[in-house]
Amino acid sequence: MYKQFLIKRMIPVLVFIVTVLFLNQKPYAQDLTKTIINIDLKNATLDEALATIQRITPFKFNFKTADIAQVNGIWYKKQRVPVSNILTDLLANTSLQYEQVGNYILVTTIKKPLIHRVTIINQESSRNNIEEATTGCALLQSVTVASVTTKKSIRKVTTGHHRLSINSIKNMAMAGGEPDVLKSLQLLPGIQTSAEGTTNLSVRGGSYDQNLMLLDEAAVYNPTHTLGFFSAFNTDALKDVSIYKGIFPAQYGGRLSSVVDIRMKEGNSVAQKVTGGIGLLASRLTWEGPVKKERSSFLLSGRYSNIGLLLNLSHISNLIKISSKDSKVAFYDLNARFTTQLGNKDRLSISAYLGHDKFFMHLIDKTNLMKWGNITFSTQWNHAFNNRLFVNTSLHYSRYNYSNASFRESRDFTWHGHIQEMTAKTYFDWMINSNNHLQAGVGIAVQDVLPGKVVPNNDSAASKKVSLNNRRSARLFVYVSNEQKISSRIHISYGIRATGFAALGDAVVYRYNEGMSAPIDSTYYPKGKIVQSYFAAEPRITSSMLLGNNTSVKISYGRNYQFQHLLTNSSVGLPTDMWISADSYFKPQYANQFATGVYKTFRNDLYEASIEGYYRKSYNIIDFKDNADVFMNAHMETQVLTGEGKGYGIELLAKKNKGQSTGWISYTWSKSFRRINGINNNEWYPPTYDHRHNLSLVYNRPVTKRLHIAASWVYRSGGRTTIPVGTYIYNGVRFFYYGKRNGYTLPANHRLDISLTWHEKFKKKRKWQGEWNISVYNAYNRKNIFALYISEIVANDAKAYQVYLTGILPTITYNFTF
Amino acid sequence: MHTRCYSLTGIMLLLLTAGCTKEFNIELDKTQPLFVIEGRISNLTGPYYVRITKSTNSLGLGGGPYNDSAEAVTGALVTISDDSGITDTLIPANSYNRYRYFYFYKNGKVDSIKERLPPYYSDKYRGDRGYYETTKITGRPGHTYHLLVRTGNEEFHASAYMPNAPEIDSAALKEATINAKGDKGLLPFVWFKEPQNEKNYYLLMYNPITDYPYDNSFNRFIPSGVYPFYVVDDALLPPYINGMAVQMMVNGHDPYSNNYPYIIYNDPVQVRLSSLTKEAYNFFKALGRQLEDDGNAYRPAPSSPPGNISGNALGLFWATQISHKLILR
């Protein structure tokens, strides 16, 4: 009954979106040769030049940042000339060409430029080598390879890799008009969220703590604001994001499921620029510019949100039916980056991130005020020995603080925890010859985790100061990988990463009785002494074979280790979750993954499609015992059970890359299981984030010169939860008893988000550019299940309730730049 | 940089309908109902009660707060024996025609009156509701008690040790912050010494004065949403508890239960500090957790409270030393 209803409601939406996406729309393209403009470029990059043209014409440019990054230092002034002439001039002496498709102008590389070929305008060659070295190093191995060709997905050696530029993220329809890096990744195949509306990722059946979130290579341990409704990253300060699902290049390690590599934008090295946006949910401001023209630049970006103020407005709190008007929901984040050239062969960049949240909402937790925040700091130094050999040395610091202040009179204290990590590493990038590209690196990371500390809020409180022992550890890693061209059709990339891990003192290690219920003995390890060590070897191999010009087949295998576990109390990611590094009891978790796929492009790269399948098995994963008590528990190991997990799935992606309308359809069919000794009679059972079907449609299109529409529709079959099998009365109150963990399948979610962007009319004399964005989240007002709980609000009459985040949610944002 | 500034007019248009709850239809698996046994013995005046009921596959049977909807199990053989050889065979507590002293505070004096027990029962529910009461046994700290229940062909056992409870030095009503909003209300506070060299678990609750010397744990039906068992473990307790609030557990999802229950009436209050074994602590903690959270996305997977009745029955039999203080006013 319900399913039929669901299908009925889905079909029209699906048909609509598919039709719109793939209908050949009638172009209303304007003629490049007949559009006459005035242009004055002073020492501009090609990126800026194209942006200038885009601003004053109806044309939109489409290019790969990496392709045009080499062209800069343009001085060009013309009055009343056609756009076509300007483009011809600008692209002369470069390896680039342009092509008009509707109102889009595609700027692509001519044929196949070699990756090392340097294109220069007003630049010395050695400096461009460095530019390129940094691009090559800063981006990823596969991305570098990808930039060689226009047939991107089919030629890449890696499987399960996606990259989104910030522009494409900004063009997606998002809740509150707030572009979100992590939520946009959820629209890709194989990537899901465990709860609607939140940023956490479950990649190929992994849990959300198995994702390595890197911001300029520094790990971010809680990448969320507002309990996961926003990601911690301000898109105005970012350049792009890459995700590797399961099988990573050897330079990455430390997590099982994915690497999300987020890169901060470099400041504009030519002119000062301010951009910003004022929105209902969040406002942001970015200032960038040169410190020394063309040699060094800075970028400062901030974002602030105070949703609590909105929630406390009386008509809103009435609408939400929360009985209190005392919500405190606010966050800010700051990004800063400084980049400079040191001589002709060196380049230095320093970036920092600071984010902070406070959260109290009666509806979610009426007794605790949560605060959390991340700080990261990265210094990267690139050096080019010559145009084939580069070295990149970097230092990263990352700290995640979290606290929880209890309001209860009888628990009047604040709980604190933190995780702190410092990493130093260096790696070499050596293009040995046209067939071999070698990368090798070495690094060390030290980590300090405070699993919990309680501080009384006042002197007379009925609690004392208690702190659990810090857990310290160190990792030493080394890796080498080579990407080899075996023939013109066969590429192979192979590498190995080796990690030595040591849990360090001071620490007390307990020995327990047979049932792990009580300690019988303990050993003290003084500071610096090795408590437990592990060695991990992670081989990774991927190969691709071209079949014809438009099709390729790939196969890959990778093994990953993770030396940390997240003791999580929730399916969402909360500041009460605790990170625990491996020790004598918590063994490092590891996974083997196999993936294979077929990739195809159609009509000269206009469309691309891929199908990928994967199988993964993970070991030493953990889950809680029933009624586990982890609060300030020095014997955490007694509350946890270990076991193994497995998952498999098929991922389909069909994408339209160019033209008036762009977008994609992604579909994932997947299964995920775990088997933990002591849970569900040691049988395989699904985790909460096991969603069988996942369908996303992403659509983008300019309607008129100034109006742009974006829409996305997602369908996700229900996750799993645990529900009672019966109830009973104890002391006059009805309580529940439960059957199998995660034994109940929740109903499916689906949702349509729409966003309309309206650019203000361009005025020649005005530098101020503004745009209005109206976004409608959950456009057909579906009450998707966020959580299910059972409660006895009226005595003796317990009922099940579903929490849904929001009905239809329209918001307005004003974005500007000057 | 272009320095001309444009004033940004405020953009405030909001049609926000966020975060709501709605009822959700759920069908529980049809499983065999289980026996539920709840029993307690303490150092307070008996009789002590054991109740036997059955669980149900339905979430609730309706009927409101004072409707005891449990399916009672009558005619069972129930005994409690201690480690000194005393065995007490419990008798059905169809107690409406039994008498007991009820206490009150008047003119500066604690006084009592003999009355029929219990006054809370409505006519509808008089009779045998699955309660059994002791006839002779007295609880003493440091001893272990054994419960046997035989009904039909089934037999259930449980053992409970009675740990020591520290004396309450003093108790008083104090104005305290009762919720996150900062509202004030009266809460009872207790002062006591916490033995730091041993692992202790406590249960704190307050009662009206009416039955202060009696153990009396089952003769009242408690309106749901508030559960009087608030348990603490001593890990965070200082050597001297310099005023600790005694609270009720509140059902966390009830949108109307914004405030903690606090004392608004003018009755004198009795504060009870009960000692718990780890087993009993874990059980009450799990019950309390069910009131706070039940499978919410922000909480751990819910699980059944770990009882101590052998033979696949639900519930807990526990023994506790109770130290208590009256707050008279």
Coordinates of N, CA, C and O in Angstrom, one line a residue, chain A residues 229 274 278 280 316 319-320 323 326 360 362-363 366-367 407-411 460 462-464 569-571 574 626-628 724-731 734-738 766-767 786-792 795-796 798-810 812 814 818, chain B residues 1-2 6 8 11 13-24 28 36 38 55-62 64-65 67 69 177 180-181 196 217 222 224 230 235-237 242 245 247 251-253 255 257-258 260 286-287 289-290 292 294-295 297-300 302-304 306 314 316 318:
Chain A
F229 N 24.3 19.5 10.1 CA 23.4 20.0 9.1 C 24.2 20.9 8.1 O 23.7 21.1 7.0
V274 N 36.5 41.3 -3.0 CA 35.7 41.0 -1.9 C 34.5 40.3 -2.4 O 33.8 40.7 -3.3
I278 N 24.8 37.1 2.0 CA 24.0 37.2 3.2 C 22.8 36.3 3.1 O 22.0 36.4 2.1
L280 N 19.8 33.6 5.2 CA 19.0 33.4 6.4 C 19.7 32.5 7.3 O 19.7 32.7 8.5
I316 N 8.1 31.1 15.1 CA 8.8 29.9 14.5 C 8.8 28.8 15.6 O 8.5 27.6 15.3
L319 N 5.7 27.1 15.5 CA 5.5 26.3 14.3 C 6.2 25.0 14.5 O 5.7 23.9 14.1
I320 N 7.4 25.1 15.1 CA 8.2 23.8 15.3 C 7.7 23.1 16.4 O 8.1 21.9 16.7
S323 N 8.8 23.8 22.9 CA 8.2 24.5 24.0 C 9.1 25.6 24.5 O 8.7 26.4 25.4
D326 N 14.7 29.0 23.9 CA 16.1 29.3 24.4 C 17.1 28.5 23.6 O 18.2 28.1 24.1
F360 N 22.5 24.1 21.5 CA 21.6 23.7 22.4 C 20.2 23.8 21.8 O 19.8 24.9 21.3
H362 N 16.3 22.3 22.5 CA 15.4 21.5 23.4 C 14.9 20.2 22.7 O 14.9 19.1 23.3
L363 N 14.6 20.3 21.5 CA 14.1 19.2 20.7 C 15.1 18.0 20.6 O 14.7 16.9 20.6
K366 N 17.8 18.2 25.9 CA 17.4 19.3 26.7 C 18.3 19.5 27.9 O 18.0 20.4 28.7
T367 N 19.3 18.7 28.1 CA 20.1 18.9 29.3 C 21.5 19.3 29.0 O 22.3 19.6 29.9
F407 N 23.2 20.9 32.1 CA 22.4 21.8 32.9 C 21.8 21.3 34.1 O 21.2 21.9 34.9
R408 N 21.9 19.9 34.2 CA 21.2 19.3 35.4 C 21.9 19.7 36.7 O 23.1 19.7 36.8
E409 N 21.0 20.1 37.6 CA 21.5 20.5 38.9 C 22.4 19.4 39.5 O 23.4 19.7 40.2
S410 N 22.0 18.2 39.3 CA 22.8 17.1 40.0 C 24.0 16.7 39.2 O 24.8 15.8 39.6
R411 N 24.1 17.2 38.0 CA 25.3 16.8 37.2 C 25.9 18.1 36.6 O 26.0 18.3 35.4
S460 N 30.4 24.3 44.7 CA 29.6 23.5 45.5 C 28.9 22.3 44.8 O 28.1 21.6 45.3
A462 N 28.1 18.8 43.0 CA 28.2 17.5 43.5 C 29.1 16.6 42.6 O 28.7 15.5 42.3
S463 N 30.2 17.2 42.1 CA 31.1 16.4 41.3 C 32.5 16.9 41.5 O 32.7 18.0 42.0
K464 N 33.4 16.1 41.2 CA 34.8 16.5 41.3 C 35.5 16.5 39.9 O 34.9 16.0 39.0
N569 N 28.0 7.4 19.7 CA 26.7 7.1 20.4 C 25.6 7.3 19.4 O 24.4 7.2 19.8
S570 N 25.9 7.7 18.2 CA 24.8 8.1 17.4 C 25.1 7.7 16.0 O 26.2 7.3 15.6
S571 N 24.1 7.9 15.1 CA 24.3 7.6 13.7 C 24.6 8.8 13.0 O 24.7 8.8 11.8
L574 N 28.3 13.3 16.6 CA 28.0 14.2 17.7 C 29.3 14.6 18.4 O 30.2 13.8 18.4
D626 N 25.3 -4.0 24.4 CA 24.0 -3.5 24.8 C 24.2 -2.7 26.0 O 25.0 -3.1 26.9
N627 N 23.6 -1.6 26.1 CA 23.6 -0.7 27.3 C 25.1 -0.3 27.7 O 25.4 -0.2 28.9
A628 N 25.9 -0.1 26.7 CA 27.3 0.3 27.0 C 27.3 1.6 27.7 O 26.5 2.5 27.5
P724 N 11.5 -2.0 19.5 CA 11.1 -3.0 20.6 C 10.4 -4.2 20.0 O 9.8 -4.1 18.9
V725 N 10.5 -5.4 20.7 CA 9.6 -6.5 20.3 C 8.4 -6.6 21.3 O 7.5 -7.2 21.0
G726 N 8.6 -5.9 22.4 CA 7.5 -5.9 23.3 C 7.7 -4.8 24.4 O 8.7 -4.1 24.4
T727 N 6.6 -4.7 25.2 CA 6.7 -3.7 26.3 C 6.3 -4.4 27.6 O 5.6 -5.4 27.6
Y728 N 6.7 -3.8 28.7 CA 6.2 -4.3 30.0 C 6.2 -3.2 31.0 O 6.8 -2.1 30.8
I729 N 5.5 -3.4 32.1 CA 5.4 -2.4 33.1 C 6.4 -2.7 34.2 O 6.6 -3.8 34.7
Y730 N 7.2 -1.7 34.6 CA 8.1 -1.8 35.7 C 7.8 -0.6 36.6 O 8.0 0.6 36.1
N731 N 7.5 -0.8 37.8 CA 7.2 0.3 38.7 C 6.2 1.3 38.2 O 6.3 2.5 38.3
R734 N 5.7 2.0 31.6 CA 5.9 1.0 30.6 C 7.3 1.2 29.9 O 7.7 2.3 29.5
F735 N 8.0 0.1 29.9 CA 9.3 0.1 29.3 C 9.3 -0.9 28.1 O 8.4 -1.7 28.0
F736 N 10.4 -0.9 27.4 CA 10.5 -1.7 26.2 C 11.6 -2.8 26.3 O 12.6 -2.5 26.9
Y737 N 11.4 -3.8 25.6 CA 12.5 -4.8 25.4 C 12.7 -5.0 23.9 O 11.7 -4.9 23.2
Y738 N 13.9 -5.3 23.6 CA 14.3 -5.2 22.1 C 14.7 -6.6 21.6 O 15.2 -7.4 22.4
R766 N 29.9 49.9 -12.7 CA 29.9 49.4 -11.3 C 30.7 48.2 -11.1 O 30.6 47.2 -11.9
K767 N 31.5 48.1 -10.1 CA 32.3 46.9 -9.9 C 31.5 45.9 -9.1 O 31.8 44.7 -9.1
F786 N 13.8 11.2 9.8 CA 15.2 11.5 10.3 C 15.5 10.5 11.4 O 16.6 10.0 11.5
A787 N 14.6 10.3 12.3 CA 14.8 9.4 13.4 C 13.5 8.8 13.8 O 12.5 9.5 13.6
L788 N 13.5 7.7 14.4 CA 12.3 7.1 14.9 C 12.5 6.8 16.4 O 13.6 6.3 16.8
Y789 N 11.6 7.2 17.2 CA 11.7 6.8 18.6 C 10.3 6.4 19.1 O 9.3 6.7 18.5
I790 N 10.4 5.7 20.2 CA 9.1 5.2 20.8 C 9.1 5.8 22.2 O 10.1 5.7 22.9
S791 N 8.0 6.4 22.6 CA 8.0 7.0 23.8 C 6.6 6.9 24.4 O 5.6 6.9 23.7
E792 N 6.6 7.0 25.8 CA 5.3 6.9 26.5 C 5.0 8.3 27.0 O 5.2 8.6 28.2
A795 N 0.9 8.0 29.8 CA 1.2 6.8 30.6 C 0.5 5.6 30.0 O -0.7 5.7 29.6
N796 N 1.1 4.5 29.9 CA 0.5 3.2 29.5 C 0.2 3.2 28.0 O -0.6 2.4 27.5
A798 N 2.4 3.9 25.0 CA 3.6 4.3 24.2 C 3.2 4.4 22.7 O 2.4 3.6 22.3
K799 N 3.9 5.3 22.0 CA 3.6 5.4 20.6 C 5.0 5.6 19.9 O 5.9 6.0 20.5
A800 N 5.0 5.2 18.6 CA 6.2 5.5 17.9 C 6.0 6.9 17.2 O 5.0 7.2 16.8
Y801 N 7.1 7.6 17.2 CA 7.1 8.9 16.6 C 8.3 9.0 15.6 O 9.3 8.4 15.8
Q802 N 8.0 9.7 14.5 CA 9.2 9.9 13.6 C 9.5 11.4 13.7 O 8.6 12.3 13.9
V803 N 10.8 11.7 13.7 CA 11.3 13.0 13.7 C 11.6 13.4 12.2 O 12.2 12.6 11.5
Y804 N 11.1 14.4 11.7 CA 11.5 14.9 10.4 C 12.0 16.3 10.5 O 11.6 17.1 11.4
L805 N 13.1 16.5 9.7 CA 13.8 17.7 9.9 C 13.1 18.9 9.6 O 13.0 19.9 10.3
T806 N 12.6 18.9 8.4 CA 11.9 20.1 7.9 C 11.0 19.8 6.8 O 11.1 18.8 6.1
G807 N 9.9 20.6 6.7 CA 9.0 20.4 5.6 C 9.6 21.3 4.5 O 10.9 21.3 4.3
I808 N 8.8 21.9 3.7 CA 9.4 22.7 2.6 C 10.1 23.9 3.3 O 9.6 24.5 4.2
L809 N 11.3 24.2 2.8 CA 12.1 25.2 3.5 C 12.7 26.2 2.4 O 13.7 25.9 1.8
P810 N 12.0 27.3 2.1 CA 12.5 28.2 1.2 C 13.4 29.2 1.9 O 13.2 29.6 3.0
I812 N 16.3 32.7 1.2 CA 16.9 33.7 0.2 C 18.3 34.0 0.6 O 18.6 34.1 1.8
Y814 N 21.6 36.6 -0.6 CA 22.2 37.6 -1.6 C 23.7 37.4 -1.6 O 24.3 37.5 -0.5
F818 N 32.8 42.4 -5.2 CA 33.3 43.7 -5.7 C 34.8 43.9 -5.5 O 35.4 43.0 -4.9
Chain B
M1 N 41.5 48.0 -4.1 CA 40.2 47.5 -3.9 C 39.2 48.6 -4.2 O 39.4 49.7 -3.8
H2 N 38.1 48.2 -4.7 CA 37.0 49.1 -5.0 C 36.4 49.4 -3.6 O 36.0 48.5 -2.9
Y6 N 28.1 49.7 -0.5 CA 26.7 49.7 -0.7 C 26.0 49.1 0.5 O 26.4 48.1 1.0
L8 N 23.6 47.1 2.5 CA 22.8 45.9 2.2 C 21.6 45.9 3.0 O 21.6 45.9 4.2
I11 N 17.6 41.0 4.5 CA 16.8 40.0 3.7 C 16.2 39.1 4.7 O 16.8 38.2 5.2
L13 N 13.1 36.8 4.9 CA 11.8 36.2 4.5 C 11.9 34.8 4.9 O 12.8 34.1 4.5
L14 N 11.0 34.4 5.7 CA 11.2 33.1 6.2 C 9.9 32.3 6.3 O 8.9 32.8 6.9
L15 N 9.9 31.2 5.7 CA 8.7 30.3 5.9 C 9.2 29.0 6.4 O 9.1 27.9 5.8
L16 N 9.8 29.1 7.5 CA 10.5 27.9 8.1 C 9.6 27.0 8.8 O 8.9 27.4 9.7
T17 N 9.5 25.8 8.4 CA 8.8 24.8 9.2 C 9.8 23.7 9.5 O 9.8 22.7 8.8
A18 N 10.5 23.8 10.5 CA 11.6 22.9 10.8 C 11.2 21.9 11.9 O 10.4 22.1 12.7
G19 N 12.0 20.8 11.9 CA 12.0 19.8 12.9 C 10.7 19.5 13.7 O 10.4 20.1 14.7
C20 N 10.0 18.6 13.2 CA 8.7 18.3 13.9 C 8.7 16.8 14.1 O 9.5 16.1 13.6
T21 N 7.8 16.4 14.9 CA 7.6 15.0 15.1 C 6.1 14.6 14.7 O 5.3 15.5 14.7
K22 N 6.0 13.4 14.2 CA 4.6 13.0 13.9 C 4.5 11.5 14.3 O 5.5 10.8 14.3
E23 N 3.3 11.0 14.6 CA 3.2 9.6 14.9 C 3.5 8.7 13.8 O 3.4 9.1 12.6
F24 N 4.0 7.6 14.2 CA 4.5 6.7 13.1 C 3.9 5.3 13.5 O 4.0 4.8 14.6
L28 N 4.8 -4.3 15.9 CA 5.8 -5.1 16.5 C 5.6 -6.6 16.1 O 4.5 -7.0 15.8
V36 N 7.2 -10.9 33.7 CA 8.0 -9.8 34.2 C 7.9 -9.9 35.7 O 6.8 -10.0 36.3
E38 N 9.2 -8.0 39.3 CA 9.8 -6.9 39.9 C 9.7 -7.1 41.4 O 8.6 -7.4 41.9
S55 N 4.5 -9.4 29.8 CA 4.8 -8.3 28.8 C 3.8 -8.5 27.7 O 3.0 -9.4 27.6
T56 N 3.7 -7.5 26.8 CA 2.8 -7.5 25.7 C 3.5 -7.1 24.4 O 4.5 -6.5 24.4
N57 N 2.9 -7.5 23.3 CA 3.4 -7.1 22.0 C 3.0 -5.8 21.5 O 3.4 -5.3 20.5
S58 N 2.1 -5.2 22.3 CA 1.6 -3.9 21.8 C 2.4 -2.8 22.6 O 2.9 -3.0 23.7
L59 N 2.5 -1.7 21.9 CA 3.3 -0.6 22.5 C 2.6 0.0 23.8 O 3.2 0.3 24.7
G60 N 1.3 0.0 23.7 CA 0.6 0.6 24.9 C -0.8 0.1 24.9 O -1.3 -0.3 23.8
L61 N -1.4 0.1 26.0 CA -2.8 -0.4 26.1 C -3.8 0.7 26.3 O -5.0 0.5 26.4
G62 N -3.2 1.9 26.5 CA -4.1 3.1 26.6 C -4.7 3.2 28.0 O -4.4 2.3 28.9
G64 N -4.6 6.0 30.2 CA -4.2 7.1 31.0 C -3.3 6.7 32.2 O -3.0 5.5 32.4
P65 N -2.8 7.7 32.9 CA -1.7 7.5 33.8 C -2.1 6.6 35.0 O -1.2 5.9 35.5
N67 N -4.1 4.1 35.0 CA -4.7 2.8 34.5 C -3.5 1.8 34.5 O -2.6 1.9 33.7
S69 N -2.2 -1.1 33.2 CA -2.6 -2.0 32.1 C -1.9 -3.3 32.0 O -2.0 -4.0 31.1
T177 N 18.1 25.9 39.8 CA 17.8 26.0 38.4 C 17.2 24.6 37.9 O 17.9 23.6 38.2
A180 N 17.0 24.3 31.4 CA 18.0 25.0 30.6 C 17.7 26.5 30.5 O 18.5 27.3 30.3
K181 N 16.4 26.8 30.6 CA 16.0 28.2 30.4 C 16.4 29.0 31.6 O 16.5 30.2 31.5
Q196 N 35.4 6.9 49.4 CA 36.1 7.0 48.1 C 36.9 5.7 47.8 O 37.3 5.6 46.7
S217 N 7.2 0.1 47.9 CA 7.7 0.6 46.6 C 6.6 0.4 45.5 O 6.7 0.9 44.5
I222 N 2.7 5.5 39.4 CA 3.4 6.8 39.2 C 3.0 7.2 37.8 O 3.1 6.5 36.8
S224 N 3.2 8.4 34.2 CA 4.3 8.2 33.4 C 4.9 9.5 32.9 O 4.2 10.5 33.0
Y230 N 16.4 7.9 40.1 CA 17.6 8.6 39.5 C 18.8 8.0 40.1 O 19.0 8.0 41.3
A235 N 31.8 7.6 40.4 CA 33.1 8.0 39.7 C 33.3 9.5 39.8 O 34.5 9.9 39.8
L236 N 32.3 10.3 39.7 CA 32.5 11.7 39.6 C 32.2 12.4 41.0 O 32.2 13.6 41.1
L237 N 31.9 11.6 42.0 CA 31.5 12.2 43.3 C 32.7 12.5 44.1 O 33.6 11.7 44.3
N242 N 28.4 17.9 48.9 CA 28.0 19.1 49.6 C 26.8 19.7 48.9 O 26.8 20.7 48.3
A245 N 21.4 17.6 44.2 CA 20.0 17.7 43.9 C 19.4 16.3 43.7 O 20.0 15.5 43.1
Q247 N 16.6 14.4 41.8 CA 15.8 14.7 40.7 C 15.0 13.5 40.3 O 15.3 12.3 40.6
N251 N 10.7 11.8 31.0 CA 10.7 11.3 29.6 C 11.2 12.4 28.7 O 10.6 13.5 28.5
G252 N 12.3 12.1 28.0 CA 13.0 13.1 27.2 C 12.3 13.6 26.0 O 12.6 14.7 25.5
H253 N 11.4 12.8 25.5 CA 10.8 13.2 24.2 C 9.5 14.0 24.4 O 8.9 14.4 23.5
P255 N 7.3 16.7 24.6 CA 7.5 18.1 24.4 C 6.9 19.0 25.5 O 7.2 20.2 25.6
S257 N 7.0 18.2 28.7 CA 7.7 18.0 30.0 C 9.0 18.9 30.0 O 10.1 18.4 30.1
N258 N 8.8 20.1 29.9 CA 9.9 21.1 29.7 C 10.7 21.2 31.0 O 11.9 21.3 31.0
Y260 N 11.9 20.1 34.9 CA 12.1 19.0 35.8 C 11.0 19.1 36.8 O 10.6 20.1 37.2
A286 N 19.5 1.8 32.5 CA 19.0 1.4 31.2 C 17.5 1.8 31.1 O 17.0 2.3 30.1
L287 N 16.8 1.7 32.2 CA 15.4 2.1 32.2 C 15.3 3.6 32.0 O 14.5 4.1 31.2
R289 N 17.5 5.5 30.6 CA 17.9 5.8 29.2 C 16.7 5.7 28.3 O 16.6 6.4 27.3
Q290 N 15.8 4.7 28.5 CA 14.6 4.6 27.7 C 13.7 5.8 27.8 O 13.0 6.1 26.8
E292 N 14.9 8.8 28.3 CA 15.6 9.9 27.7 C 15.6 9.7 26.2 O 15.7 10.7 25.4
D294 N 15.1 6.8 22.7 CA 14.6 5.5 22.3 C 14.9 5.4 20.8 O 14.0 5.4 20.0
G295 N 16.1 5.3 20.4 CA 16.4 5.0 19.0 C 16.5 6.3 18.2 O 16.5 6.3 17.0
A297 N 18.3 9.4 16.5 CA 19.5 9.3 15.7 C 20.7 9.8 16.5 O 21.8 9.5 16.2
Y298 N 20.5 10.5 17.6 CA 21.6 11.1 18.3 C 21.9 10.2 19.5 O 22.7 10.6 20.4
R299 N 21.3 9.0 19.6 CA 21.6 8.2 20.8 C 22.0 6.8 20.3 O 21.9 6.4 19.2
P300 N 22.6 6.1 21.2 CA 23.0 4.7 20.9 C 21.8 3.8 20.6 O 20.7 4.2 21.0
P302 N 19.1 1.5 21.0 CA 18.5 1.1 22.3 C 18.6 -0.4 22.6 O 18.7 -1.2 21.6
S303 N 18.6 -0.7 23.8 CA 18.6 -2.2 24.1 C 17.9 -2.5 25.4 O 17.5 -1.6 26.1
S304 N 17.6 -3.7 25.6 CA 16.8 -4.1 26.7 C 17.5 -3.9 28.0 O 18.7 -4.2 28.1
P306 N 19.2 -4.8 31.3 CA 19.7 -6.1 31.7 C 19.2 -6.6 33.1 O 19.8 -6.2 34.1
L314 N 11.7 -11.0 32.3 CA 12.1 -9.6 32.4 C 12.1 -9.1 33.8 O 11.3 -9.7 34.6
L316 N 13.7 -7.1 37.5 CA 14.8 -7.1 38.5 C 14.3 -7.3 39.9 O 13.3 -6.8 40.3
W318 N 15.9 -6.8 43.6 CA 17.1 -6.1 44.1 C 16.9 -5.9 45.6 O 15.8 -5.9 46.2

